[in-house]
Coordinates of C-alpha atoms in Angstrom, one line a residue:
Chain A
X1272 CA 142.0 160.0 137.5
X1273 CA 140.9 157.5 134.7
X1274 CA 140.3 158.7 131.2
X1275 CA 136.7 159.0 130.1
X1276 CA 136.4 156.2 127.5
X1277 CA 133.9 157.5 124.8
X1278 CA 131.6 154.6 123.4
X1279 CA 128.5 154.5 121.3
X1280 CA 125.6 152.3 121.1
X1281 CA 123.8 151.9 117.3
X1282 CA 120.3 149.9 117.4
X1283 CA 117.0 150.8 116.1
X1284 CA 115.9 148.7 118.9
X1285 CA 115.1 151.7 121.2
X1286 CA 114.9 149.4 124.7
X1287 CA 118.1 148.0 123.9
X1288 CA 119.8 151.3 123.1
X1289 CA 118.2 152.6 126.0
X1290 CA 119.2 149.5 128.4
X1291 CA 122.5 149.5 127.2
X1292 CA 122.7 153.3 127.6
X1293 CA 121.5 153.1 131.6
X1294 CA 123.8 150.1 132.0
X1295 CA 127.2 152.0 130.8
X1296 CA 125.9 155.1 132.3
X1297 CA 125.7 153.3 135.9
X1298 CA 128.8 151.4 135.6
X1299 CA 131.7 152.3 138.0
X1300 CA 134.0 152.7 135.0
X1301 CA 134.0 156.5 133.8
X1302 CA 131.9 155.8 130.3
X1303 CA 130.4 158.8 127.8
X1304 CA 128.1 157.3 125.9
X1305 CA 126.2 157.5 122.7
X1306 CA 123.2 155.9 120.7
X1307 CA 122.2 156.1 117.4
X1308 CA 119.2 154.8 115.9
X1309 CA 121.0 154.1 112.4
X1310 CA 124.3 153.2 111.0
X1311 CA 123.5 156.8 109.0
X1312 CA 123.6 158.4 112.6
X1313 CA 126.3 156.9 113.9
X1314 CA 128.8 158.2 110.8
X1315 CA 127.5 161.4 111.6
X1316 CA 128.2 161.5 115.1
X1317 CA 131.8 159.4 114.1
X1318 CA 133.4 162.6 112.2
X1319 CA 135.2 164.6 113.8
X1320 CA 135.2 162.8 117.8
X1321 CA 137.5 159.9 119.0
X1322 CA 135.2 156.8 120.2
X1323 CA 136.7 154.2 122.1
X1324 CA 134.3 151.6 121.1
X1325 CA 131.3 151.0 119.0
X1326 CA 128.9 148.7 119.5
X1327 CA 126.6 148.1 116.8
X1328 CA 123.5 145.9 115.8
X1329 CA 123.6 144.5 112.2
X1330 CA 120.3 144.6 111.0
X1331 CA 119.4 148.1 110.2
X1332 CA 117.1 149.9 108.1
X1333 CA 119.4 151.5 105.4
X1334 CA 122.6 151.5 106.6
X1335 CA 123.9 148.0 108.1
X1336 CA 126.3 147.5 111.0
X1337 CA 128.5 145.1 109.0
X1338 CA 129.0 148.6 106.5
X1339 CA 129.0 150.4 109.4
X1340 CA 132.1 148.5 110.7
X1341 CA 133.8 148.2 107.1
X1342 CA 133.7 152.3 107.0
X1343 CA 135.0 152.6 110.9
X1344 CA 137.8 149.8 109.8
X1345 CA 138.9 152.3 106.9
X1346 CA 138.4 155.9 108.6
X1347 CA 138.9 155.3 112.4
X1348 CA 141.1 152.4 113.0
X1349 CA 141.9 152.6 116.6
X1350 CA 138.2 152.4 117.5
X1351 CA 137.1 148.9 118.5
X1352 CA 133.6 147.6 117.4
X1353 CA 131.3 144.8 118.9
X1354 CA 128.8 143.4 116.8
X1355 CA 125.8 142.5 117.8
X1356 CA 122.9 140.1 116.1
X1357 CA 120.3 138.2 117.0
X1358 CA 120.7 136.4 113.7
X1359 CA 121.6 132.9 115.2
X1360 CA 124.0 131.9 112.0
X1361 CA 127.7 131.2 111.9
X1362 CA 128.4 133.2 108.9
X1363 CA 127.1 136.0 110.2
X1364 CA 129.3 136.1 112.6
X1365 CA 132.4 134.9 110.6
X1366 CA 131.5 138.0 108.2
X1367 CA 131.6 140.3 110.8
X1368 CA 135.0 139.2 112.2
X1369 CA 136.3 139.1 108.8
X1370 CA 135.3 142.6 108.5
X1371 CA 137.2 143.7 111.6
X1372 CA 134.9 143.1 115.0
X1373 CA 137.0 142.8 117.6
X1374 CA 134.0 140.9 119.0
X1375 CA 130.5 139.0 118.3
X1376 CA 127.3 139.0 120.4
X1377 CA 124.2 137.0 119.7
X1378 CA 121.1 139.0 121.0
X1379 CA 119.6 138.2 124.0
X1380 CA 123.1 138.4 126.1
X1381 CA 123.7 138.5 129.6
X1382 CA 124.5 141.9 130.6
X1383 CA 127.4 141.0 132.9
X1384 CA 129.1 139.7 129.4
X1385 CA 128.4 142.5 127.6
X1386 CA 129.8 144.5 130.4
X1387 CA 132.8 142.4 130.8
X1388 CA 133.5 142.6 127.0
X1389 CA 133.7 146.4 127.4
X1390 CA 135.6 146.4 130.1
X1391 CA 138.1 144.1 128.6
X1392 CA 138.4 146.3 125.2
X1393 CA 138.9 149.0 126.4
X1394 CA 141.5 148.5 129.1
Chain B
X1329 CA 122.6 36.7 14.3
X1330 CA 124.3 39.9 14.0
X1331 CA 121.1 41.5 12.5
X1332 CA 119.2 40.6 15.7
X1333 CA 122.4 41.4 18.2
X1334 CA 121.9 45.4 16.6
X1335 CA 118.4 45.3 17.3
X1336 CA 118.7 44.8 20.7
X1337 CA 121.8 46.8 21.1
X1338 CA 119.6 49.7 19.6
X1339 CA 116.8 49.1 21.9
X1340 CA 118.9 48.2 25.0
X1341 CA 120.8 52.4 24.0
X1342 CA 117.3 53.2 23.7
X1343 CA 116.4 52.4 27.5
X1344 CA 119.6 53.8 28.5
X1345 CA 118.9 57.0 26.4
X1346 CA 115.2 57.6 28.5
X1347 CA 116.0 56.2 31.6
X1348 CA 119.0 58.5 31.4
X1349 CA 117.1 61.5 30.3
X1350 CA 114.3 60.9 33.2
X1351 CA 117.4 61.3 35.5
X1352 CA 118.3 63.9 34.4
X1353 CA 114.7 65.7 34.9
X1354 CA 114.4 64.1 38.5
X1355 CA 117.9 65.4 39.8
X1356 CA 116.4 68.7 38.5
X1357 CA 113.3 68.9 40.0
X1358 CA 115.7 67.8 42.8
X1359 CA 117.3 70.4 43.0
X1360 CA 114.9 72.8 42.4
X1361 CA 112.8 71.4 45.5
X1362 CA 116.4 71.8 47.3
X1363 CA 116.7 75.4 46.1
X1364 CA 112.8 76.3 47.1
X1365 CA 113.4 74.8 50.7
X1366 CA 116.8 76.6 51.5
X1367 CA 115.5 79.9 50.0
X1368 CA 112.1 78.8 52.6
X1369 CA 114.1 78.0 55.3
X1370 CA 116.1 81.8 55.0
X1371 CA 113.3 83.4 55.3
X1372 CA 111.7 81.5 58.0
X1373 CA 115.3 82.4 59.6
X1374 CA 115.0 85.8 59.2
X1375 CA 111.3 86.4 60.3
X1376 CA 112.0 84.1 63.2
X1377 CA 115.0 86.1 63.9
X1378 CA 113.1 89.5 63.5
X1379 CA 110.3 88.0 65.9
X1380 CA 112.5 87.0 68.3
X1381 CA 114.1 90.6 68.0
X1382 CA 110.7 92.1 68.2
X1383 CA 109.7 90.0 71.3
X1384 CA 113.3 90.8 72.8
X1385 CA 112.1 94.3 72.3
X1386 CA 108.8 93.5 74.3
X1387 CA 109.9 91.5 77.0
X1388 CA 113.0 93.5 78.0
X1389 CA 111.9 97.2 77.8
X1390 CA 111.3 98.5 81.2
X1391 CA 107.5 99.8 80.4
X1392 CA 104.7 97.9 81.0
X1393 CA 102.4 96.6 77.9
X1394 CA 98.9 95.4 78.3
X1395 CA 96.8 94.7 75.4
X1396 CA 93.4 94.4 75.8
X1397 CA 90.1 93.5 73.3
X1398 CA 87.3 95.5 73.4
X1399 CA 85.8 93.3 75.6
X1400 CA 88.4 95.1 78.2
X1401 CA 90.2 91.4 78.3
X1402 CA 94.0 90.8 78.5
X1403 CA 95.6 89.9 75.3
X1404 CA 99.0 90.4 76.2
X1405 CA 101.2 91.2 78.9
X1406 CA 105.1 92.2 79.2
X1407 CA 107.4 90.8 81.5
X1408 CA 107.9 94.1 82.5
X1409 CA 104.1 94.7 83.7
X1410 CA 104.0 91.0 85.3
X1411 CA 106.8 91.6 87.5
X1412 CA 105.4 95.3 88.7
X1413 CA 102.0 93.4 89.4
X1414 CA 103.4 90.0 90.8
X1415 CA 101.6 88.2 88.1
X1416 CA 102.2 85.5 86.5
X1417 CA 100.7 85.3 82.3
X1418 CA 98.4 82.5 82.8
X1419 CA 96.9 84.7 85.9
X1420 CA 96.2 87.5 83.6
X1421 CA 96.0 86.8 80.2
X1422 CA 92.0 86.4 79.1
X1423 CA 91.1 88.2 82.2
X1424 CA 89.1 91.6 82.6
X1425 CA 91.9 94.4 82.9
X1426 CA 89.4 95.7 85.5
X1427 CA 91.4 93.3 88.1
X1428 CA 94.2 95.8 88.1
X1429 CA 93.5 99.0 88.7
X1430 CA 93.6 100.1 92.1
X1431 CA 89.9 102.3 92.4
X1432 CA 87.3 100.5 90.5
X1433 CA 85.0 104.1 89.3
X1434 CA 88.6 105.3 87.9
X1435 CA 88.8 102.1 85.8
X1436 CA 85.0 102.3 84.9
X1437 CA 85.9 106.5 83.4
X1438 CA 89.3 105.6 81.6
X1439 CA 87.2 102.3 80.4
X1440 CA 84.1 103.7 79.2
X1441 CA 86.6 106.5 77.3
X1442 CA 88.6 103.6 75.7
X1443 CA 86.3 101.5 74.6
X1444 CA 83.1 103.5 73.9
X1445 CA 84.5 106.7 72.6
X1446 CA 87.9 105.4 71.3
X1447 CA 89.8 108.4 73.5
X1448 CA 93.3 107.5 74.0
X1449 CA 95.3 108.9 77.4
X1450 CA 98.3 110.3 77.4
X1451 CA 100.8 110.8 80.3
X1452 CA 97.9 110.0 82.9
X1453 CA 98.6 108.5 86.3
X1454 CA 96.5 105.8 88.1
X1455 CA 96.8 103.6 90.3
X1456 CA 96.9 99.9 90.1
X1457 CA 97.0 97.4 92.6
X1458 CA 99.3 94.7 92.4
X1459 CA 98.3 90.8 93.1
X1460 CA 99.7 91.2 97.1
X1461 CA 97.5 93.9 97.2
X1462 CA 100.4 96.9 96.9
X1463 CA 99.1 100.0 95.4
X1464 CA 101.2 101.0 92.1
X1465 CA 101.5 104.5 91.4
X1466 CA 101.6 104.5 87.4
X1467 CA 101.5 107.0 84.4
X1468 CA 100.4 105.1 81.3
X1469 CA 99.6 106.3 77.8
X1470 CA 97.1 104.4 75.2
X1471 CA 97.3 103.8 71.6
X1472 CA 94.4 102.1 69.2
X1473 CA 95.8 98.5 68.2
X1474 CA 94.9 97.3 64.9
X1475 CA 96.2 93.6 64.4
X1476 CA 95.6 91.4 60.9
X1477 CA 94.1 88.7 63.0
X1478 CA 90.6 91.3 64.6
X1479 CA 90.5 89.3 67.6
X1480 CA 93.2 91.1 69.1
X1481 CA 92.1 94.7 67.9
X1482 CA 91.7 96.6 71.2
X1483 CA 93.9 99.1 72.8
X1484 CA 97.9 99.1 73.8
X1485 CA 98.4 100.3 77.2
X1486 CA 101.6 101.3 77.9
X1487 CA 103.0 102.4 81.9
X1488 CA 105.8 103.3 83.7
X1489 CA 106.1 102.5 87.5
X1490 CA 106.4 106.0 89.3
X1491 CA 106.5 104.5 92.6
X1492 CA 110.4 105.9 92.8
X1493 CA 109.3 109.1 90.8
X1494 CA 107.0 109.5 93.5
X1495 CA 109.1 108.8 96.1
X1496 CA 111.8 111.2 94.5
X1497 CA 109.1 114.1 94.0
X1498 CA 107.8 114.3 97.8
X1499 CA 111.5 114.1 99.0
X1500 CA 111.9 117.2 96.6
X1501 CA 108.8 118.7 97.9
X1502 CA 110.0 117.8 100.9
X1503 CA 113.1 119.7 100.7
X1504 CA 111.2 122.7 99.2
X1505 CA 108.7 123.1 101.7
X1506 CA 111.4 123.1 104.5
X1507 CA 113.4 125.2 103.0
X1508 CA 110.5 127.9 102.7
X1509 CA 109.6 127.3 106.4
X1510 CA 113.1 127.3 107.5
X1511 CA 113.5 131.0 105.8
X1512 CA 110.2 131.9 107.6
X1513 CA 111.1 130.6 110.8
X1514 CA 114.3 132.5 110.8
X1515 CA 112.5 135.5 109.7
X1516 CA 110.7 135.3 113.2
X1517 CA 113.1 134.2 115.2
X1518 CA 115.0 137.3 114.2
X1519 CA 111.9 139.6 114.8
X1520 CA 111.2 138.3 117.9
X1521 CA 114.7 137.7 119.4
X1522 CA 115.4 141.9 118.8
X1523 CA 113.0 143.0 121.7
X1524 CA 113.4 140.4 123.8
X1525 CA 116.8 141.4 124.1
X1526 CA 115.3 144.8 125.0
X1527 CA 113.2 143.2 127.7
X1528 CA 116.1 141.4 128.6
X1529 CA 118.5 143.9 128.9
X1530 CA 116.2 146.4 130.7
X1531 CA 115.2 143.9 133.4
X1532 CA 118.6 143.3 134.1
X1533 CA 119.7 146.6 134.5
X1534 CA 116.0 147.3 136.5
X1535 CA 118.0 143.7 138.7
X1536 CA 120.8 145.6 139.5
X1537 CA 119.0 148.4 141.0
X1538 CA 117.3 146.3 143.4
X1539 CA 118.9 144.5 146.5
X1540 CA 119.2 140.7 146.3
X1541 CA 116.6 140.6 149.3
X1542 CA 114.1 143.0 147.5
X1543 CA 111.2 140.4 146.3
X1544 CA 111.1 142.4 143.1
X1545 CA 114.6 140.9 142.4
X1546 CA 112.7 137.0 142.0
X1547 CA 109.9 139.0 140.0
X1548 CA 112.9 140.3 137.4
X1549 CA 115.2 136.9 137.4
X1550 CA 111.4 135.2 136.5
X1551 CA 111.2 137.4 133.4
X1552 CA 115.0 137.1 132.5
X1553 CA 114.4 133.0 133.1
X1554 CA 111.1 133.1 130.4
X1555 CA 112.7 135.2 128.3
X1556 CA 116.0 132.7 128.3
X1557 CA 113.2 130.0 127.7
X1558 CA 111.9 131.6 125.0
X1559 CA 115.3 131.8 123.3
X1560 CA 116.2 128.4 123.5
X1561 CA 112.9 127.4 121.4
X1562 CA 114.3 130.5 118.7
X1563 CA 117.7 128.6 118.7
X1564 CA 116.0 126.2 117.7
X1565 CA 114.2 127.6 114.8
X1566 CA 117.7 128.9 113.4
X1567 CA 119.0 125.6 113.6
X1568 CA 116.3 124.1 111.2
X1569 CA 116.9 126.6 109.0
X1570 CA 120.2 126.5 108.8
X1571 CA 121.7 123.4 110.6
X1572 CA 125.6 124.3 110.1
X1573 CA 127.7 123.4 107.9
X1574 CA 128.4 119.2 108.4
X1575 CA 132.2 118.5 109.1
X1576 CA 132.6 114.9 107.7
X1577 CA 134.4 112.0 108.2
X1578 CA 134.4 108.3 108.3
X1579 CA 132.2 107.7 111.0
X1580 CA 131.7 103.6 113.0
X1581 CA 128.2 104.1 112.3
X1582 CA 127.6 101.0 114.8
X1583 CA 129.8 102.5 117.6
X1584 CA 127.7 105.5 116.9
X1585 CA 124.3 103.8 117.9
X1586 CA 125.8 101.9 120.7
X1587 CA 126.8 105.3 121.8
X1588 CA 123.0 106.4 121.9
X1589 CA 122.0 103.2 123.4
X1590 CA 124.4 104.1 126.4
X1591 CA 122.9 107.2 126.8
X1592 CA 119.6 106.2 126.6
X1593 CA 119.7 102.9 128.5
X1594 CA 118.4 103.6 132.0
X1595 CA 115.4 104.8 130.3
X1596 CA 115.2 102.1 128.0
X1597 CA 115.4 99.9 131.2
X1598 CA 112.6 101.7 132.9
X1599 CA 110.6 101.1 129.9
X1600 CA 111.3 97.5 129.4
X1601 CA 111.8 98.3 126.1
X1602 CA 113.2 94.9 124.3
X1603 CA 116.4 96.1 121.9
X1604 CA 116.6 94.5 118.7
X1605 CA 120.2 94.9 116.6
X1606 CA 120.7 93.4 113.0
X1607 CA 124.0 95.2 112.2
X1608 CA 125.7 94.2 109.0
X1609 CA 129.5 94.6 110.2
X1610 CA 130.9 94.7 106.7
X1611 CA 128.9 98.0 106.5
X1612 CA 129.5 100.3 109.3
X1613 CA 131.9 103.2 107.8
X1614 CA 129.8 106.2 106.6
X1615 CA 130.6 109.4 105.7
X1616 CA 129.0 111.9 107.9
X1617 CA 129.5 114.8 110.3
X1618 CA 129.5 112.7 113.6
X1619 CA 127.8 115.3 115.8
X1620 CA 124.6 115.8 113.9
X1621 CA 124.2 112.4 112.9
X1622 CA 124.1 110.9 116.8
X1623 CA 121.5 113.7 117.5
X1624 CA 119.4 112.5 114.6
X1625 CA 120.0 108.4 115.9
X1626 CA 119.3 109.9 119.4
X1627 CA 116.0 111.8 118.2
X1628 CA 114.7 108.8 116.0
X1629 CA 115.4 106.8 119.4
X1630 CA 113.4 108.8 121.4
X1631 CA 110.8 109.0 119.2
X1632 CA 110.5 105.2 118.9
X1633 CA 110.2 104.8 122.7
X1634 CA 107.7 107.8 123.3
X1635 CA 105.8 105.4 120.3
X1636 CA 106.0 102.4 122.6
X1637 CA 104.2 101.4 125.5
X1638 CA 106.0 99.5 128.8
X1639 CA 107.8 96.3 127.0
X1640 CA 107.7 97.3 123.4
X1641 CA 110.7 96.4 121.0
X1642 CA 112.9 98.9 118.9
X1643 CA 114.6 97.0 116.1
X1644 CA 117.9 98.8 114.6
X1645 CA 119.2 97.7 111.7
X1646 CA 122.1 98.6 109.2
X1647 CA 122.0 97.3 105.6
X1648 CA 123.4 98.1 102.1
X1649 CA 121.0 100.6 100.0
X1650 CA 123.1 101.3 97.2
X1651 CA 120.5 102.9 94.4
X1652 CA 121.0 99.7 91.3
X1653 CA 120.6 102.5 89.5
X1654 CA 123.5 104.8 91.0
X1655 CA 126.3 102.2 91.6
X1656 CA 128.7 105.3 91.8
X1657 CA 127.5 106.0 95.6
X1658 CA 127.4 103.3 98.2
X1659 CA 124.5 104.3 100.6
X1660 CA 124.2 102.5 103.8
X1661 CA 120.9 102.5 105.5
X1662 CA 119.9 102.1 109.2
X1663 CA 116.0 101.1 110.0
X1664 CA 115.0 102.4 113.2
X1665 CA 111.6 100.4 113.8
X1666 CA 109.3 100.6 116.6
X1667 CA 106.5 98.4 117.2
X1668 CA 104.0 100.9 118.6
X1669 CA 100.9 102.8 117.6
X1670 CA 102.4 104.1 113.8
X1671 CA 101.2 106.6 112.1
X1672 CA 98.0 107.7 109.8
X1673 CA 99.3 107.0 106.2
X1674 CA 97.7 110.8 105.5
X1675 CA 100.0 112.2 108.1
X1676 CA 103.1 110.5 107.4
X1677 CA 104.4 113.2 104.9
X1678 CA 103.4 116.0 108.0
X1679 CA 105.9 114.4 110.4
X1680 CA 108.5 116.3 108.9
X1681 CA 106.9 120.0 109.1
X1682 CA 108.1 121.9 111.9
X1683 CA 106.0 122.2 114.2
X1684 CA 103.9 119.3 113.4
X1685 CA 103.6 117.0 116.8
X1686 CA 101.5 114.5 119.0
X1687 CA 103.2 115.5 122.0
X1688 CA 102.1 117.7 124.5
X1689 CA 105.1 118.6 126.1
X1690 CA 106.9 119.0 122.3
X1691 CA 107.5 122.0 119.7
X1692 CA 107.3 119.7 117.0
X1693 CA 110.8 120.6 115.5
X1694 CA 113.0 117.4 116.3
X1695 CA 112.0 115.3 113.0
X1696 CA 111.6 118.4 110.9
X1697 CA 115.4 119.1 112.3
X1698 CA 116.4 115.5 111.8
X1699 CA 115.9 115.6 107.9
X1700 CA 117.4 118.7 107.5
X1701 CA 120.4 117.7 109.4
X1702 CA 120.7 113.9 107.1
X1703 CA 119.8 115.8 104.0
X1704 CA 123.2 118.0 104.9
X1705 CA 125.1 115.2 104.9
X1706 CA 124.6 113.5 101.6
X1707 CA 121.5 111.2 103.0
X1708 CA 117.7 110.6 103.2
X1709 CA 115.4 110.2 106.1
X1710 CA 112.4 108.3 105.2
X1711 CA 109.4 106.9 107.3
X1712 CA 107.0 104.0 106.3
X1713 CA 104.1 103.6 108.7
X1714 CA 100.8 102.2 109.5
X1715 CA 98.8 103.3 111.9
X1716 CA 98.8 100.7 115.0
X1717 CA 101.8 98.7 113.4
X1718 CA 104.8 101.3 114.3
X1719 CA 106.5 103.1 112.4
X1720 CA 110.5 102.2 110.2
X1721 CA 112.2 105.7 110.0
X1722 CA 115.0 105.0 107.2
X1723 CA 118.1 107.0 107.6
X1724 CA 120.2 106.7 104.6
X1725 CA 123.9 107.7 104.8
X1726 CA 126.8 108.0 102.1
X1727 CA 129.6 105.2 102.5
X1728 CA 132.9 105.7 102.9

């Protein structure tokens, strides 16, 4: 029996939390997932549980993901974070992995590669 | 006998005595005369020196000075307004100044101000048009002339050429107003590219739920496919707003064209077009991110032969445009020249605007992309144009 990897979804883009939700939730791989609709929501659902991964949008109303990543990198360092932008600049993306991503996605992806990603993190 | 040798001794000492004394007086008034001359001839000296000084002064300063009467006729004209009018004195001098200025009612207002109500300008620009017919942008100011001789009374008009000003202000404005709509493009490109990757996502997943046989599967891949489309065009966007960073280097800038030409020469072929090089081989190292300058030489390129009909002639040439008054950087400049149906002097500016085009089948981003991408690199990217004589687009690059 495989361990249930625990990963959360953070978007204000509802379809895309919601896509990204059914996707994970339909994989063959065992998944519990999350969303949150702000990087305020997702520190809230972050204390006190163990996620595997996070993936998480930048632009944000109040909270951004690149903060949101900076407070995961200091509180909960074994879980890994994807960042996700459909900014289309380079030092967006250098930020991010400066920050700690362990990866960078520029919005619209492909879902296999968002799927393969996962896959490869968290095994 | 010795009575009568006295008397004439006396009166031959008495001769000697006066002519001796009127001598005297002569060498004098001599020498006075000599004194008056020299002192003349100093001061002749000095004023000549002083008017040569004062017509150095003239000639050599880098304004323009007109005189005029108040009959509105040329009294005087600098070297420095003959050579931005392609004058020569005897051309001008006596003539109406009317002959110069570029919009006749204009001259007829500043005029009518000059010489009826005595107004003097300050810091205005106007036009003048030069004797091959080349419209001068100038700012000039005016001041009253009052000379001892009254027939040259009138006004001084004094001008600075602003062609280059001009030139330098629209590439500033230039810069600006690109700038803004690069911000506002990636403003949208952000908004827009957010759902889509909702849509995206969700059609996929709705894909995978379907069998590969299921005709709703080609209904989904069509909206992935539009909505990939769609992306490209806001890649696109992001990259006129922010081109990337330019790694430089010392780049063959010839090499570089030829490179293009490869690409593009079974097209070229199928268009007859007629290839015209003027390299200059001394200059051919510049100092530019390889990369994004071959897609701007590439872009001109295509743009010249969408300009051209079936046999029509690109010239490319590379030649030294270092600034004489910036001898610190050694620009090299490479023409791009098509002879096809140019562009609208009023539109010429518009080229660079994102999507500005005459294309049907084009966004309109590819020249706006193309300056933002030269300015990145240290250069310029000009175009001169008129309509139905084809167009030069000027890309000027830093040497190594």
């Amino acid at each position: 029996m495989s361990t249930v990897k625990k990963l959360m979804i953070v978007d204000d883009e509802e379809t895309l939390t919601f896509s990204l939700y059914q996707t994970f939730i339909m994989a063959k791989q065992d998944y519990e997932v999350i969303t949150a609709s702000s990087g305020e929501e997702a520190v809230a659902r972050l204390a006190g549980d163990n996620f595997d991964l996070v993936i998480t949008d930048i632009s944000m109303p109040g909270m951004t993901g690149l903060e949101l990543l900076a407070q995961i990198r200091q509180k909960y360092p074994r879980t890994a974070v994807i960042v996700m932008t459909a900014y289309g600049s380079e030092e967006k993306k250098e930020e991010a992995l400066r920050i700690g991503a362990h990866h960078y996605i520029e919005k619209p992806f492909e879902i296999k590669d968002i799927k393969k990603l996962v896959m490869d993190i968290l095994n | 006998m010795s009575k009568q040798f006295e008397a004439k001794k006396e009166s031959i000492s008495l001769i000697n005595r006066t002519l001796s004394d009127k001598n005297t007086s002569r060498e004098r008034e001599l020498r006075d005369l000599r004194e008056k001359y020299r002192i003349l001839l100093d001061r002749t000296r000095a004023l000549e020196k002083v008017y040569k000084f004062h017509k150095g002064i003239i000639q050599n300063i880098s304004s323009g000075i007109i005189t005029i009467d108040f009959t509105e006729k040329i009294t005087f004209i600098n070297s420095a307004a003959l050579k931005a009018l392609d004058y020569r004195y005897d051309e001008l001098i006596d003539k109406s100044v009317r002959i110069i200025f570029a919009d006749h009612q204009e001259a007829e207002s500043i005029l009518h101000q000059l010489m009826t109500h005595k107004n003097m300008f300050e810091s205005k620009e106007v036009s003048l048009l030069s004797r091959t017919e080349n419209i001068i942008p100038i700012g000039f100011s005016t001041t009253l002339l009052r000379a001892d001789d009254p027939k040259y009374n009138g006004v001084i008009i004094s001008f600075r050429d602003l062609t280059n000003l001009n030139t330098l202000r629209a590439q500033m404005e230039r810069i600006d107003r690109l700038t803004t709509l690069g911000e506002v493009s990636a403003g949208i490109a952000h908004e827009i590219r957010n759902p889509l990757a909702g849509i995206k996502t969700s059609a996929q997943v709705l894909e995978e739920s379907f069998s590969p046989n299921d005709p709703r599967t080609q209904l989904v891949r069509r909206i992935v496919k539009e909505i990939d489309r769609s992306n490209e065009l806001l890649k696109k966007f992001f990259k006129f707003a922010k081109p990337g960073k330019p790694h430089q280097n010392s780049v063959d800038i010839e090499s570089l064209i030829e490179g293009v030409f490869i690409i593009l020469a079974s097209k070229m072929k199928r268009k007859k077009i007629i290839l015209k090089r003027e390299y200059h081989h001394r200059l051919r190292y510049v100092y530019v991110d390889e990369n994004q300058i071959e897609q701007v030489i590439f872009n001109l390129l295509l743009n010249a032969m969408d300009a051209i009909g079936e046999g029509g002639e690109i010239a490319v040439r590379i030649y030294d445009k270092t600034s004489v008054s910036n001898h610190t950087v050694q620009m090299i400049a490479v023409d791009i020249q098509d002879n096809g149906c140019g562009i609208d002097i009023d539109l010429l500016e518009k080229v660079f605007n994102p999507f500005y085009t005459t294309k049907t089948d084009g966004v309109g981003l590819g020249l706006s992309i193309s300056s933002r991408l030269v300015e990145e690199n240290g250069g310029q990217l000009n175009v001169t144009s008129k309509s139905g004589n084809g167009s030069v687009f000027t890309m000027i690059l830093p040497a190594v």
